[in-house]
């Protein structure tokens, strides 16, 4: 009987945690892709050192938002929207800086 209860509790805990883990993975993957875009911009010369510094500061801001959202163990819908918006803004900034006429 105790084994069945433990199994049910484990399954319920996994079902509750799975959506939060999926969001975390999605946010982390997007952060990785955006950092790769910045790195490629540096390698190609499309980003100046000043632009790179600003973009990296933006990446740290998004990471701080993610850390705060996950601090209590639950990422709310509102926090997800805010994170996605911050990543959208950062993505547009990366594109804009990589495609302007400034080069190093």
Short mmCIF file of C-alpha atoms in Angstrom, two decimals:
data_model
loop_
_atom_site.label_atom_id
_atom_site.label_comp_id
_atom_site.label_asym_id
_atom_site.label_seq_id
_atom_site.Cartn_x
_atom_site.Cartn_y
_atom_site.Cartn_z
CA UNK A 1 0.00 0.00 0.00
CA UNK A 2 2.81 2.43 0.87
CA UNK A 3 4.54 1.69 -2.41
CA UNK A 4 1.39 2.58 -4.34
CA UNK A 5 1.02 5.85 -2.43
CA UNK A 6 4.67 6.74 -3.08
CA UNK A 7 4.27 5.97 -6.77
CA UNK A 8 1.13 8.11 -7.03
CA UNK A 9 2.83 10.98 -5.20
CA UNK A 10 5.83 10.70 -7.54
CA UNK A 11 3.66 10.74 -10.63
CA UNK A 12 1.69 13.76 -9.41
CA UNK A 13 4.91 15.62 -8.54
CA UNK A 14 6.32 14.90 -11.99
CA UNK A 15 3.12 16.06 -13.69
CA UNK A 16 3.22 19.33 -11.77
CA UNK A 17 6.95 19.93 -12.39
CA UNK A 18 6.99 19.00 -16.09
CA UNK A 19 5.48 22.25 -17.45
CA UNK A 20 7.93 24.37 -15.43
CA UNK A 21 10.85 22.27 -16.67
CA UNK A 22 9.64 22.56 -20.26
CA UNK A 23 9.45 26.35 -19.99
CA UNK A 24 12.88 26.50 -18.39
CA UNK A 25 14.32 24.41 -21.20
CA UNK A 26 12.65 26.57 -23.84
CA UNK A 27 13.92 29.79 -22.28
CA UNK A 28 17.41 28.35 -21.85
CA UNK A 29 17.54 27.11 -25.45
CA UNK A 30 16.51 30.51 -26.74
CA UNK A 31 19.10 32.22 -24.54
CA UNK A 32 21.76 29.88 -25.94
CA UNK A 33 20.72 30.64 -29.53
CA UNK A 34 20.79 34.38 -28.90
CA UNK A 35 24.25 34.13 -27.33
CA UNK A 36 25.41 32.18 -30.38
CA UNK A 37 24.05 34.94 -32.64
CA UNK A 38 26.05 37.51 -30.68
CA UNK A 39 29.19 35.35 -30.90
CA UNK A 40 28.77 34.99 -34.66
CA UNK A 41 28.34 38.76 -34.98
CA UNK A 42 31.60 39.28 -33.11
CA UNK A 43 33.41 36.71 -35.27
CA UNK A 44 32.13 38.19 -38.51
CA UNK A 45 32.90 41.75 -37.46
CA UNK A 46 29.26 42.80 -37.68
CA UNK A 47 29.28 43.80 -34.00
CA UNK A 48 31.55 46.43 -32.51
CA UNK A 49 32.93 45.93 -29.00
CA UNK A 50 30.49 48.55 -27.67
CA UNK A 51 27.51 46.85 -29.34
CA UNK A 52 28.65 43.48 -28.01
CA UNK A 53 28.90 44.83 -24.49
CA UNK A 54 25.37 46.26 -24.65
CA UNK A 55 23.93 43.03 -26.07
CA UNK A 56 25.65 40.93 -23.41
CA UNK A 57 24.20 43.24 -20.75
CA UNK A 58 20.77 42.58 -22.25
CA UNK A 59 21.38 38.83 -22.08
CA UNK A 60 22.30 39.12 -18.39
CA UNK A 61 19.07 41.07 -17.81
CA UNK A 62 17.00 38.26 -19.33
CA UNK A 63 18.90 35.69 -17.26
CA UNK A 64 18.20 37.71 -14.10
CA UNK A 65 14.48 37.81 -14.97
CA UNK A 66 14.52 34.05 -15.43
CA UNK A 67 16.29 33.50 -12.11
CA UNK A 68 13.77 35.68 -10.27
CA UNK A 69 10.84 33.94 -11.98
CA UNK A 70 12.13 30.53 -10.92
CA UNK A 71 13.09 31.57 -7.38
CA UNK A 72 9.86 30.35 -5.80
CA UNK A 73 9.79 27.16 -7.86
CA UNK A 74 6.82 28.23 -9.97
CA UNK A 75 6.97 30.28 -13.16
CA UNK A 76 3.59 31.96 -13.47
CA UNK A 77 1.91 32.77 -16.77
CA UNK A 78 2.65 36.45 -16.20
CA UNK A 79 6.34 35.70 -15.60
CA UNK A 80 6.44 33.58 -18.78
CA UNK A 81 4.98 36.45 -20.79
CA UNK A 82 7.49 38.89 -19.32
CA UNK A 83 10.39 36.52 -20.06
CA UNK A 84 9.28 35.97 -23.64
CA UNK A 85 8.82 39.71 -24.15
CA UNK A 86 12.33 40.39 -22.80
CA UNK A 87 13.73 37.75 -25.14
CA UNK A 88 11.80 39.23 -28.09
CA UNK A 89 13.23 42.68 -27.35
CA UNK A 90 16.73 41.24 -27.04
CA UNK A 91 16.35 39.30 -30.30
CA UNK A 92 15.35 42.47 -32.15
CA UNK A 93 18.31 44.33 -30.67
CA UNK A 94 20.70 41.60 -31.80
CA UNK A 95 19.29 41.72 -35.32
CA UNK A 96 19.41 45.52 -35.47
CA UNK A 97 23.00 45.73 -34.23
CA UNK A 98 24.23 42.96 -36.53
CA UNK A 99 22.64 44.57 -39.59
CA UNK A 100 23.51 48.20 -39.08
CA UNK A 101 26.38 49.78 -40.97
CA UNK A 102 28.80 49.70 -38.04
CA UNK A 103 31.66 47.24 -38.17
CA UNK A 104 34.72 46.85 -36.06
#
